[in-house]
Amino acid sequence: DKEKQEAQAAGFKLDSADSEYIIGFDAIAIAVHPNNPVEKLTLSQAKDIFTGTVTDWAKVGGRPGKIKVILRPKELGAYELFQDLVLGKGTAFISGAEEIKENTKVSEQVRSDTAAITFISLAGLNGAKAIKLAANESTTPIAPSEVTIRNKSYMLNRNLYLYTHGQPQGLVKEFIDYVLGTGQELTANYYVNLKLKLV
C-alpha cells in the first residue's frame, strides 16, 4: 500500500492501460521432500500447518512424525502473498520456525529433511516436491504448472508487472516491446512467460 501511495504521488497511474504491463507470471509452491507421501493439501490444512495448529504429518495423510516448518523472511513478496492467500491477512505464522532467505538454500534444506515443508517460488523448487492444493475437500487439488498458472486454476499465483510513467516513449517503449517480445524467452528461465503452448 505504501509503494502504491508513493507511485501515485510521483504521477504513476497504476490502473491505466498506458502504464501497466503484465510481463509474466509466478507462483508460490508448497514444497516437501520428494519422498514425502503427502501429495495434496486443502487451504485449511496448509493454514493449520503453517500456523502450528497441526504439527504431525499423520493428521494430513502422511507418515506419523513432527512437521518441520521452514519460513521465508517477511521482506520477501512470497511471504506476504502466502500469508494473505493461505493464512488470511494479518494471521501470524507459527512461532520459532527456522527462517531461510535464499531459494537455493531452502530447497536444499527441504530435499535433505523428510519432515520439512516450506513455501517457495516455483522457479526455486530444484527437485523438491510441489504439493497439489485444493480450495476445500470437495474441490480438485491442482499442482502448480505452466498451464495451471496461466489459466489461474492454481490458487497461489501472481502476475509480474512493469509500470511506466504514462504511455511509454523512446527507449522506455523499446524496452517494454523487448520484454513483451523476444525477452519472453529470458522470462521463461525463472518464471512462466506469456507464451501459450499446445499441450
Coordinates of N, CA and C in Angstrom, one line a residue:
D1 N 0.8 -1.2 0.0 CA 0.0 0.0 0.0 C 0.9 1.3 0.0
K2 N 2.0 1.2 0.8 CA 2.9 2.4 0.8 C 3.5 2.6 -0.5
E3 N 3.9 1.6 -1.2 CA 4.5 1.7 -2.5 C 3.5 2.3 -3.5
K4 N 2.3 1.9 -3.4 CA 1.2 2.4 -4.3 C 1.1 3.9 -4.1
Q5 N 1.0 4.3 -2.8 CA 0.9 5.7 -2.5 C 2.0 6.5 -3.0
E6 N 3.3 6.0 -2.9 CA 4.4 6.7 -3.4 C 4.4 6.8 -4.9
A7 N 4.0 5.8 -5.6 CA 3.9 5.8 -7.0 C 2.9 6.8 -7.5
Q8 N 1.7 6.8 -6.9 CA 0.7 7.8 -7.2 C 1.1 9.2 -7.0
A9 N 1.8 9.4 -5.9 CA 2.3 10.8 -5.6 C 3.4 11.2 -6.6
A10 N 4.1 10.2 -7.2 CA 5.1 10.6 -8.3 C 4.4 10.7 -9.7
G11 N 3.1 10.5 -9.7 CA 2.4 10.6 -11.0 C 2.2 9.4 -11.8
F12 N 2.4 8.2 -11.2 CA 2.2 7.0 -11.9 C 0.7 6.6 -11.8
K13 N 0.0 6.2 -12.9 CA -1.3 5.8 -12.8 C -1.3 4.3 -12.9
L14 N -1.4 3.6 -11.8 CA -1.2 2.2 -11.7 C -2.3 1.4 -12.3
D15 N -3.5 2.0 -12.5 CA -4.6 1.3 -13.1 C -4.9 1.6 -14.5
S16 N -3.9 2.3 -15.2 CA -4.0 2.7 -16.5 C -3.4 1.7 -17.5
A17 N -4.1 1.4 -18.6 CA -3.6 0.5 -19.6 C -2.4 1.1 -20.3
D18 N -2.2 2.4 -20.2 CA -1.0 3.0 -20.8 C 0.3 2.9 -19.9
S19 N 0.0 2.5 -18.6 CA 1.1 2.5 -17.6 C 1.5 1.1 -17.1
E20 N 0.5 0.1 -17.1 CA 0.7 -1.2 -16.5 C 0.8 -2.3 -17.5
Y21 N 1.9 -3.1 -17.4 CA 2.2 -4.1 -18.3 C 2.4 -5.4 -17.6
I22 N 1.6 -6.5 -17.9 CA 1.9 -7.8 -17.3 C 3.0 -8.4 -18.2
I23 N 4.1 -8.8 -17.6 CA 5.3 -9.4 -18.3 C 5.5 -10.8 -18.1
G24 N 4.7 -11.4 -17.2 CA 4.9 -12.9 -16.9 C 4.1 -13.2 -15.6
F25 N 4.3 -14.5 -15.2 CA 3.6 -15.0 -14.0 C 4.5 -15.7 -13.1
D26 N 4.2 -15.7 -11.9 CA 5.0 -16.5 -10.9 C 4.0 -17.2 -10.0
A27 N 4.4 -18.2 -9.3 CA 3.6 -19.0 -8.4 C 4.4 -19.3 -7.1
I28 N 3.7 -19.5 -6.0 CA 4.3 -20.0 -4.8 C 3.9 -21.4 -4.6
A29 N 4.9 -22.3 -4.6 CA 4.6 -23.7 -4.4 C 4.8 -24.0 -2.9
I30 N 4.0 -24.9 -2.4 CA 4.2 -25.6 -1.1 C 5.1 -26.8 -1.3
A31 N 6.3 -26.8 -0.8 CA 7.3 -27.8 -1.1 C 7.6 -28.7 0.0
V32 N 7.8 -30.0 -0.3 CA 8.2 -31.0 0.7 C 9.3 -31.9 0.1
H33 N 9.8 -32.8 0.9 CA 10.8 -33.8 0.4 C 10.2 -34.6 -0.6
P34 N 11.0 -35.0 -1.7 CA 10.4 -35.9 -2.8 C 9.8 -37.2 -2.3
N35 N 10.3 -37.7 -1.2 CA 9.8 -39.0 -0.7 C 8.6 -38.8 0.3
N36 N 8.2 -37.6 0.6 CA 7.1 -37.4 1.5 C 5.8 -37.9 0.7
P37 N 5.0 -38.8 1.4 CA 3.9 -39.4 0.7 C 2.7 -38.5 0.5
V38 N 2.7 -37.3 1.2 CA 1.6 -36.4 1.1 C 1.7 -35.7 -0.3
E39 N 0.6 -35.9 -1.0 CA 0.5 -35.3 -2.4 C -0.3 -34.1 -2.5
K40 N -1.3 -33.9 -1.6 CA -2.2 -32.7 -1.7 C -2.6 -32.2 -0.3
L41 N -2.9 -31.0 -0.3 CA -3.4 -30.3 0.9 C -4.6 -29.4 0.5
T42 N -5.5 -29.2 1.5 CA -6.5 -28.2 1.3 C -5.9 -26.9 1.8
L43 N -6.5 -25.8 1.5 CA -6.1 -24.5 2.0 C -6.1 -24.5 3.6
S44 N -7.2 -25.0 4.1 CA -7.3 -25.0 5.6 C -6.2 -25.9 6.2
Q45 N -5.8 -27.0 5.6 CA -4.8 -27.9 6.1 C -3.4 -27.2 6.0
A46 N -3.2 -26.5 4.9 CA -2.0 -25.7 4.8 C -1.9 -24.6 5.9
K47 N -3.0 -23.9 6.1 CA -3.1 -22.9 7.1 C -2.8 -23.5 8.5
D48 N -3.3 -24.7 8.8 CA -3.1 -25.3 10.1 C -1.7 -25.7 10.3
I49 N -1.0 -26.1 9.2 CA 0.4 -26.5 9.3 C 1.3 -25.2 9.6
F50 N 1.0 -24.2 8.8 CA 1.9 -23.0 8.8 C 1.6 -22.1 10.0
T51 N 0.5 -22.3 10.7 CA 0.2 -21.6 11.9 C 0.5 -22.4 13.2
G52 N 0.9 -23.7 13.0 CA 1.2 -24.5 14.1 C 0.1 -25.2 14.7
T53 N -1.1 -25.2 14.2 CA -2.2 -25.9 14.7 C -2.1 -27.4 14.5
V54 N -1.6 -27.8 13.4 CA -1.3 -29.2 13.1 C 0.2 -29.4 13.0
T55 N 0.7 -30.3 13.8 CA 2.2 -30.5 14.0 C 2.7 -31.9 13.6
D56 N 1.8 -32.8 13.2 CA 2.1 -34.1 12.9 C 1.7 -34.5 11.5
W57 N 2.5 -35.1 10.7 CA 2.2 -35.4 9.3 C 1.0 -36.4 9.2
A58 N 0.8 -37.2 10.2 CA -0.3 -38.2 10.2 C -1.6 -37.5 10.1
K59 N -1.7 -36.3 10.6 CA -3.0 -35.5 10.6 C -3.4 -35.1 9.2
V60 N -2.5 -35.1 8.2 CA -2.8 -34.6 6.8 C -2.5 -35.7 5.8
G61 N -2.5 -37.0 6.3 CA -2.3 -38.1 5.4 C -0.9 -38.6 5.2
G62 N 0.0 -38.1 6.0 CA 1.4 -38.6 5.9 C 1.8 -39.6 6.9
R63 N 3.1 -39.9 7.0 CA 3.6 -40.9 8.0 C 3.6 -40.1 9.3
P64 N 3.4 -40.8 10.4 CA 3.5 -40.2 11.7 C 4.9 -39.5 11.9
G65 N 4.9 -38.3 12.4 CA 6.1 -37.6 12.7 C 5.9 -36.1 12.7
K66 N 6.8 -35.4 13.4 CA 6.7 -34.0 13.6 C 6.9 -33.3 12.3
I67 N 6.1 -32.3 12.0 CA 6.2 -31.4 10.8 C 7.2 -30.3 11.1
K68 N 8.2 -30.2 10.3 CA 9.2 -29.1 10.4 C 8.9 -28.0 9.4
V69 N 8.4 -26.9 9.9 CA 8.0 -25.8 9.0 C 9.3 -24.9 8.9
I70 N 9.6 -24.5 7.6 CA 10.6 -23.6 7.3 C 9.9 -22.4 6.7
L71 N 10.2 -21.2 7.2 CA 9.6 -20.0 6.8 C 10.6 -19.1 6.0
R72 N 10.0 -18.1 5.3 CA 10.8 -17.2 4.5 C 10.7 -15.8 5.2
P73 N 11.7 -14.9 4.9 CA 11.7 -13.6 5.6 C 10.5 -12.8 5.2
K74 N 10.1 -11.9 6.1 CA 8.9 -11.0 5.9 C 9.1 -10.1 4.7
E75 N 10.4 -9.7 4.4 CA 10.6 -8.8 3.3 C 10.4 -9.4 1.9
L76 N 10.2 -10.7 1.8 CA 10.0 -11.3 0.5 C 8.5 -11.2 0.1
G77 N 8.3 -11.0 -1.2 CA 6.9 -10.9 -1.7 C 6.2 -12.3 -1.4
A78 N 6.9 -13.4 -1.5 CA 6.3 -14.7 -1.3 C 5.7 -14.8 0.1
Y79 N 6.3 -14.2 1.1 CA 5.8 -14.2 2.5 C 4.4 -13.5 2.6
E80 N 4.3 -12.4 2.0 CA 3.1 -11.6 2.1 C 2.0 -12.3 1.3
L81 N 2.3 -12.8 0.1 CA 1.3 -13.5 -0.8 C 0.8 -14.7 -0.1
F82 N 1.7 -15.5 0.5 CA 1.3 -16.7 1.2 C 0.4 -16.4 2.4
Q83 N 0.9 -15.4 3.1 CA 0.1 -15.0 4.3 C -1.3 -14.6 4.0
D84 N -1.4 -13.8 2.9 CA -2.7 -13.3 2.5 C -3.7 -14.4 2.0
L85 N -3.1 -15.3 1.1 CA -3.9 -16.2 0.4 C -4.2 -17.5 1.2
V86 N -3.3 -17.9 2.1 CA -3.4 -19.1 2.8 C -3.8 -18.9 4.3
L87 N -3.0 -18.1 5.0 CA -3.3 -17.9 6.4 C -4.5 -16.9 6.6
G88 N -4.6 -15.9 5.8 CA -5.5 -14.8 6.0 C -4.7 -13.6 6.4
K89 N -5.0 -12.5 5.8 CA -4.3 -11.2 6.0 C -4.1 -11.0 7.5
G90 N -2.8 -10.8 7.9 CA -2.6 -10.5 9.3 C -2.5 -11.7 10.3
T91 N -2.8 -12.9 9.8 CA -2.7 -14.1 10.7 C -1.2 -14.4 10.8
A92 N -0.8 -14.7 12.0 CA 0.6 -15.0 12.3 C 1.0 -16.4 11.9
F93 N 2.2 -16.5 11.4 CA 2.8 -17.8 11.1 C 3.2 -18.5 12.5
I94 N 3.5 -19.7 12.4 CA 4.0 -20.5 13.5 C 5.2 -19.8 14.1
S95 N 5.3 -19.7 15.4 CA 6.5 -19.1 16.1 C 7.6 -20.1 16.3
G96 N 8.9 -19.6 16.2 CA 10.0 -20.5 16.5 C 10.5 -21.3 15.3
A97 N 9.9 -21.1 14.1 CA 10.3 -21.9 12.9 C 11.6 -21.3 12.4
E98 N 12.4 -22.2 11.7 CA 13.6 -21.8 11.1 C 13.2 -20.9 9.9
E99 N 14.0 -19.9 9.6 CA 13.8 -19.0 8.5 C 15.0 -18.9 7.6
I100 N 14.7 -19.1 6.3 CA 15.8 -19.2 5.3 C 15.4 -18.2 4.1
K101 N 16.3 -17.4 3.7 CA 16.0 -16.4 2.7 C 16.2 -16.9 1.3
E102 N 17.4 -17.5 1.0 CA 17.7 -17.9 -0.4 C 17.0 -19.1 -0.8
N103 N 16.4 -19.0 -2.1 CA 15.7 -20.1 -2.6 C 16.5 -21.4 -2.7
T104 N 17.8 -21.3 -3.1 CA 18.6 -22.5 -3.2 C 18.8 -23.2 -1.9
K105 N 19.0 -22.4 -0.9 CA 19.2 -23.0 0.5 C 18.0 -23.6 1.1
V106 N 16.8 -22.9 0.8 CA 15.6 -23.5 1.4 C 15.2 -24.8 0.7
S107 N 15.5 -24.8 -0.7 CA 15.2 -26.0 -1.4 C 16.1 -27.2 -1.0
E108 N 17.4 -26.9 -0.7 CA 18.4 -27.9 -0.3 C 17.9 -28.4 1.1
Q109 N 17.4 -27.6 2.0 CA 17.0 -28.0 3.3 C 15.8 -28.9 3.2
V110 N 14.9 -28.6 2.3 CA 13.7 -29.4 2.2 C 14.0 -30.8 1.6
R111 N 15.0 -30.8 0.6 CA 15.4 -32.0 -0.1 C 16.2 -32.9 0.8
S112 N 16.7 -32.4 1.9 CA 17.5 -33.2 2.8 C 16.8 -33.6 4.1
D113 N 15.5 -33.2 4.3 CA 14.8 -33.4 5.5 C 13.4 -33.9 5.2
T114 N 13.1 -35.1 5.4 CA 11.8 -35.7 5.0 C 10.6 -35.1 5.9
A115 N 10.9 -34.4 7.0 CA 9.9 -33.8 7.8 C 9.6 -32.4 7.4
A116 N 10.4 -31.8 6.5 CA 10.3 -30.4 6.2 C 9.2 -30.0 5.3
I117 N 8.7 -28.8 5.4 CA 7.7 -28.2 4.5 C 8.0 -26.7 4.5
T118 N 7.8 -26.1 3.3 CA 8.1 -24.6 3.1 C 7.2 -24.1 2.0
F119 N 7.3 -22.8 1.7 CA 6.7 -22.3 0.5 C 7.8 -21.5 -0.2
I120 N 7.8 -21.6 -1.5 CA 8.9 -21.2 -2.3 C 8.4 -20.8 -3.7
S121 N 9.1 -19.9 -4.4 CA 8.8 -19.6 -5.8 C 8.9 -20.8 -6.6
L122 N 8.1 -21.0 -7.6 CA 8.1 -22.2 -8.4 C 9.5 -22.4 -9.0
A123 N 10.1 -21.3 -9.4 CA 11.4 -21.5 -10.1 C 12.5 -22.0 -9.1
G124 N 12.2 -21.9 -7.8 CA 13.2 -22.3 -6.8 C 13.1 -23.7 -6.3
L125 N 12.2 -24.5 -6.9 CA 11.9 -25.9 -6.3 C 13.2 -26.8 -6.4
N126 N 13.9 -26.8 -7.5 CA 15.1 -27.5 -7.7 C 15.1 -29.0 -7.1
G127 N 14.0 -29.7 -7.5 CA 13.9 -31.1 -7.1 C 13.1 -31.4 -5.8
A128 N 12.7 -30.3 -5.1 CA 11.7 -30.5 -4.0 C 10.4 -30.8 -4.7
K129 N 9.5 -31.4 -3.9 CA 8.2 -31.8 -4.5 C 7.1 -30.7 -4.2
A130 N 6.4 -30.3 -5.2 CA 5.3 -29.3 -5.0 C 4.1 -30.0 -4.7
I131 N 3.4 -29.6 -3.6 CA 2.1 -30.2 -3.2 C 1.0 -29.6 -4.0
K132 N 0.0 -30.5 -4.4 CA -1.2 -30.1 -5.0 C -2.1 -29.3 -4.0
L133 N -2.8 -28.3 -4.4 CA -3.6 -27.5 -3.5 C -5.0 -27.5 -3.9
A134 N -5.9 -27.7 -2.9 CA -7.4 -27.6 -3.2 C -8.0 -26.6 -2.3
A135 N -9.0 -25.9 -2.8 CA -9.7 -24.9 -2.0 C -10.4 -25.5 -0.8
N136 N -10.9 -26.7 -0.9 CA -11.5 -27.4 0.2 C -11.6 -28.9 -0.2
E137 N -12.2 -29.7 0.7 CA -12.2 -31.2 0.5 C -13.0 -31.6 -0.8
S138 N -13.9 -30.8 -1.2 CA -14.8 -31.2 -2.3 C -14.3 -30.7 -3.7
T139 N -13.2 -30.0 -3.7 CA -12.6 -29.5 -5.0 C -11.4 -30.2 -5.4
T140 N -11.1 -30.2 -6.7 CA -9.9 -31.0 -7.2 C -8.6 -30.3 -6.8
P141 N -7.7 -31.1 -6.3 CA -6.4 -30.5 -6.0 C -5.6 -30.2 -7.3
I142 N -5.0 -29.0 -7.3 CA -4.3 -28.6 -8.5 C -2.8 -28.4 -8.2
A143 N -1.9 -28.9 -9.1 CA -0.5 -28.7 -8.9 C -0.1 -27.5 -9.7
P144 N 1.0 -26.8 -9.2 CA 1.5 -25.6 -10.0 C 2.2 -26.1 -11.2
S145 N 1.8 -25.5 -12.4 CA 2.5 -25.8 -13.6 C 2.3 -24.6 -14.5
E146 N 3.0 -24.6 -15.7 CA 2.8 -23.5 -16.6 C 1.3 -23.3 -17.0
V147 N 0.6 -24.4 -17.3 CA -0.8 -24.4 -17.7 C -1.6 -23.8 -16.6
T148 N -1.5 -24.4 -15.3 CA -2.4 -24.0 -14.2 C -2.1 -22.6 -13.7
I149 N -0.9 -22.1 -13.9 CA -0.5 -20.8 -13.5 C -1.1 -19.8 -14.6
R150 N -1.0 -20.1 -15.8 CA -1.5 -19.2 -16.9 C -3.0 -19.1 -16.8
N151 N -3.7 -20.2 -16.5 CA -5.2 -20.2 -16.5 C -5.7 -19.9 -15.1
K152 N -4.9 -19.7 -14.2 CA -5.2 -19.3 -12.8 C -6.0 -20.3 -12.0
S153 N -5.9 -21.6 -12.5 CA -6.6 -22.6 -11.7 C -5.8 -23.0 -10.4
Y154 N -4.5 -22.8 -10.5 CA -3.7 -22.9 -9.3 C -3.8 -21.6 -8.5
M155 N -4.1 -21.7 -7.2 CA -4.5 -20.6 -6.4 C -3.4 -19.6 -6.0
L156 N -2.2 -20.1 -5.8 CA -1.1 -19.3 -5.3 C -0.3 -18.7 -6.4
N157 N -0.9 -17.9 -7.3 CA -0.2 -17.3 -8.4 C -0.2 -15.8 -8.3
R158 N 0.7 -15.2 -9.1 CA 0.7 -13.7 -9.1 C 1.2 -13.3 -10.5
N159 N 0.7 -12.1 -10.9 CA 1.2 -11.5 -12.1 C 2.5 -10.7 -11.8
L160 N 3.4 -10.6 -12.8 CA 4.6 -9.8 -12.7 C 4.4 -8.6 -13.6
Y161 N 4.7 -7.4 -13.0 CA 4.3 -6.2 -13.7 C 5.6 -5.3 -14.0
L162 N 5.5 -4.5 -15.0 CA 6.3 -3.3 -15.2 C 5.3 -2.1 -15.3
Y163 N 5.7 -1.0 -14.7 CA 4.9 0.2 -14.7 C 5.7 1.4 -15.4
T164 N 5.1 2.1 -16.2 CA 5.7 3.3 -16.8 C 5.0 4.6 -16.4
H165 N 5.7 5.7 -16.5 CA 5.1 7.0 -16.2 C 4.3 7.5 -17.4
G166 N 3.1 7.0 -17.4 CA 2.2 7.3 -18.6 C 2.6 6.4 -19.8
Q167 N 2.1 6.8 -21.0 CA 2.4 5.9 -22.1 C 3.9 6.0 -22.5
P168 N 4.5 4.8 -22.6 CA 6.0 4.8 -22.8 C 6.4 5.4 -24.1
Q169 N 7.5 6.1 -24.1 CA 8.1 6.7 -25.3 C 9.5 6.3 -25.4
G170 N 10.1 6.4 -26.6 CA 11.5 6.3 -26.8 C 12.1 5.0 -26.3
L171 N 13.2 5.1 -25.5 CA 13.9 3.9 -25.0 C 13.0 3.1 -24.1
V172 N 12.1 3.8 -23.3 CA 11.3 3.0 -22.4 C 10.3 2.1 -23.2
K173 N 9.8 2.7 -24.3 CA 8.9 1.9 -25.2 C 9.6 0.7 -25.8
E174 N 10.9 1.0 -26.3 CA 11.7 -0.1 -26.9 C 11.9 -1.2 -25.9
F175 N 12.2 -0.8 -24.6 CA 12.4 -1.8 -23.6 C 11.1 -2.6 -23.3
I176 N 10.0 -2.0 -23.2 CA 8.7 -2.7 -23.0 C 8.5 -3.6 -24.1
D177 N 8.7 -3.2 -25.3 CA 8.5 -4.0 -26.5 C 9.4 -5.2 -26.5
Y178 N 10.6 -5.0 -26.0 CA 11.6 -6.1 -25.9 C 11.1 -7.2 -24.9
V179 N 10.7 -6.7 -23.7 CA 10.3 -7.6 -22.7 C 9.1 -8.4 -23.1
L180 N 8.2 -7.8 -23.8 CA 7.0 -8.5 -24.2 C 7.2 -9.3 -25.5
G181 N 8.3 -9.1 -26.1 CA 8.6 -9.8 -27.4 C 9.7 -10.9 -27.1
T182 N 10.9 -10.6 -27.7 CA 12.0 -11.6 -27.6 C 12.4 -11.9 -26.2
G183 N 12.3 -10.9 -25.3 CA 12.6 -11.0 -23.9 C 11.8 -12.0 -23.1
Q184 N 10.7 -12.5 -23.7 CA 9.9 -13.5 -23.1 C 10.7 -14.8 -22.9
E185 N 11.6 -15.1 -23.8 CA 12.5 -16.3 -23.7 C 13.3 -16.3 -22.4
L186 N 13.8 -15.1 -22.0 CA 14.5 -14.9 -20.8 C 13.6 -15.0 -19.6
T187 N 12.4 -14.5 -19.7 CA 11.4 -14.6 -18.6 C 11.2 -16.0 -18.2
A188 N 11.2 -16.9 -19.3 CA 10.9 -18.3 -19.0 C 12.0 -19.0 -18.3
N189 N 13.2 -18.4 -18.1 CA 14.3 -19.0 -17.4 C 13.9 -19.1 -15.9
Y190 N 13.1 -18.1 -15.4 CA 12.8 -18.0 -14.0 C 11.3 -18.1 -13.7
Y191 N 10.5 -17.6 -14.6 CA 9.1 -17.5 -14.3 C 8.3 -18.2 -15.5
V192 N 7.0 -18.1 -15.4 CA 6.2 -18.5 -16.5 C 5.9 -17.3 -17.4
N193 N 6.3 -17.5 -18.7 CA 6.2 -16.3 -19.6 C 4.7 -16.3 -20.2
L194 N 4.5 -15.3 -21.1 CA 3.2 -15.1 -21.6 C 2.8 -16.0 -22.8
K195 N 3.8 -16.7 -23.3 CA 3.5 -17.5 -24.5 C 2.7 -18.8 -24.2
L196 N 1.6 -18.9 -24.9 CA 0.8 -20.1 -24.8 C 1.4 -21.2 -25.6
K197 N 1.2 -22.4 -25.1 CA 1.7 -23.6 -25.8 C 0.6 -24.6 -26.0
L198 N 0.7 -25.4 -27.0 CA -0.2 -26.5 -27.2 C 0.3 -27.7 -26.3
V199 N -0.6 -28.2 -25.5 CA -0.3 -29.4 -24.6 C -1.2 -30.5 -24.8

